[in-house]
Amino acid sequence: MPGKEIPDSAIELVAKHINTRSNKSYGIPVIGHEENIETPQIFEIIPFDQIDDSDRRFYAIDGSYNSEQFYNGLCIAIYAAGYICFHKGKQLRMNSLDDPVILGQAYYPHNILITHPGHLNDIYDELLTLEPIKCLFKFLEDPPDKVFAYKREQICANLSTLLGFCQEVLEIALILEIIERPETKAGDFILRDGTLRPLQMKQSYLVKLGDYTHHKGVKVVAVTKQSFTKMELAYTFKQIDNYLQDQLKYEYPFVETDPKRKKLCCWFEIPDVVLKAAYQGDMFIKKSIRGGRGFGLFMAARLDYVEKLQNYDWLILDVNIFDAIPEIGSNTLERDRAELALIFKELTRLTQEHYILGYPYPLCEVHNFISLKKNFKEEIIARLKYSLYRDQRMDNVDIENLFLDMHDRF
């Protein structure tokens, strides 16, 4: 039976909405002013032959989760989080393994079987026993029921909520683990896929972590691949791009002499009016360490320039609000432009090679290292079948019947 067609009127309505949102002007000028970082702050990219000439370590954190349920009620579910580190362009070993390929540090649970709702509580309980989580609570000096924004019953209400919660909290705990590593020093970077404002933990505890990170001199920056603000700023990005490429490129006093390497980068703080339009006034966007979420400050940046790509390689970044506004604790809201300029300049060391130009390659590497999205079902089932046959001595037919997928027969 043919599927029901989506009405043309619905498609036209969506197209109209997209066109309206992506062509809004917020009055952000293409020519910036140093004293106003809500306007474009333009700089020359670090020369390609110098990108590895730094003693900074660049860490990258990511997480993932996945699950697969079968017709007989058997469900396999797992979450993971981990990190990698690059120094002078080379990946360093973060674990104690002898594996020549796996250099990153990763954490996985042992409880991955769910056959009844009670097993969700087992997964929650095991999360609290993982070493990074125990260290996080020791640092925060409060128990989980005070730190977490939601009660245990809400978190364990369904599988996807629980897995997402576990992944997010574990990723935050890894920020602290990296900071406490003996080789980590002031000036190093920690990159995170996402934001610095997870909803799973109360803001005061995240602020404590952000403040500690700032005083340790470690730069924490989150890169958001998907953001409502990108559509709101699409017109602005296009205008800035045209100015950089069609006009300023021919006037700018470049240090680089090779025409192919003459690239202008740009960053600016996203104004309140844009954030409110994108998030409909949600406290998620509040530029404060009280009454909002987490410890981030949203910025927009172009960290490489590739002609004809338009706004595809503009990034939305969440920088540590204590790095951006050092005296925010005493309600002094002056931005540290020099610190922000340094952060974005240093990030261009990571955006000129590997994978996607303009996107920090350590985040690509850690995603490939930790992702459970690709071939999760095939790998986990194959390993389970082998273990059932080898270790449990089960009959082959019985094993195959366990993992029948009814959808394959439709």
CSV table of N, CA and C in Angstrom, one decimal, residues 21 195 197 224 226-229 232 274-285 298 316:
chain,number,residue,atom,x,y,z
A,21,ARG,N,13.4,32.7,8.6
A,21,ARG,CA,14.4,32.6,9.6
A,21,ARG,C,15.9,32.8,9.1
A,195,THR,N,27.8,21.4,24.4
A,195,THR,CA,27.9,22.7,25.1
A,195,THR,C,28.5,22.5,26.5
A,197,ARG,N,26.7,23.5,29.1
A,197,ARG,CA,25.5,23.7,29.9
A,197,ARG,C,24.6,22.5,29.9
A,224,THR,N,29.5,23.2,19.1
A,224,THR,CA,28.1,22.6,18.8
A,224,THR,C,27.9,22.5,17.3
A,226,GLN,N,25.1,21.3,15.9
A,226,GLN,CA,23.8,21.7,15.6
A,226,GLN,C,23.3,22.7,16.6
A,227,SER,N,22.8,23.9,16.0
A,227,SER,CA,22.4,24.9,16.9
A,227,SER,C,21.3,25.8,16.2
A,228,PHE,N,20.3,26.1,16.9
A,228,PHE,CA,19.2,27.0,16.4
A,228,PHE,C,19.8,28.3,16.0
A,229,THR,N,20.9,28.7,16.6
A,229,THR,CA,21.4,30.1,16.3
A,229,THR,C,22.0,30.1,14.9
A,232,GLU,N,19.4,31.5,12.6
A,232,GLU,CA,19.1,32.9,12.9
A,232,GLU,C,20.3,33.8,12.3
A,274,VAL,N,19.7,37.5,19.4
A,274,VAL,CA,19.8,36.4,18.6
A,274,VAL,C,19.5,35.1,19.4
A,275,LEU,N,20.0,35.0,20.5
A,275,LEU,CA,19.8,33.8,21.4
A,275,LEU,C,18.4,33.7,21.8
A,276,LYS,N,17.8,34.8,22.1
A,276,LYS,CA,16.4,34.8,22.5
A,276,LYS,C,15.4,34.4,21.4
A,277,ALA,N,15.8,34.8,20.2
A,277,ALA,CA,15.0,34.4,19.0
A,277,ALA,C,15.2,32.9,18.7
A,278,ALA,N,16.4,32.4,18.9
A,278,ALA,CA,16.7,31.0,18.6
A,278,ALA,C,16.1,30.1,19.6
A,279,TYR,N,16.2,30.4,20.9
A,279,TYR,CA,15.7,29.6,22.0
A,279,TYR,C,14.5,30.0,22.7
A,280,GLN,N,13.8,31.0,22.1
A,280,GLN,CA,12.5,31.5,22.7
A,280,GLN,C,12.7,31.9,24.2
A,281,GLY,N,13.8,32.6,24.5
A,281,GLY,CA,13.9,33.1,25.9
A,281,GLY,C,14.3,32.1,26.9
A,282,ASP,N,14.6,30.9,26.6
A,282,ASP,CA,15.0,29.8,27.5
A,282,ASP,C,16.1,30.3,28.4
A,283,MET,N,16.1,29.9,29.7
A,283,MET,CA,17.2,30.3,30.6
A,283,MET,C,18.5,29.5,30.2
A,284,PHE,N,18.4,28.6,29.3
A,284,PHE,CA,19.6,27.9,28.8
A,284,PHE,C,20.6,28.9,28.2
A,285,ILE,N,20.1,30.0,27.7
A,285,ILE,CA,21.0,31.0,27.0
A,285,ILE,C,21.5,32.1,27.9
A,298,PHE,N,28.0,31.7,24.6
A,298,PHE,CA,27.9,31.3,23.2
A,298,PHE,C,28.7,32.3,22.3
A,316,ILE,N,29.4,27.3,16.1
A,316,ILE,CA,28.9,27.9,17.4
A,316,ILE,C,29.7,27.2,18.5
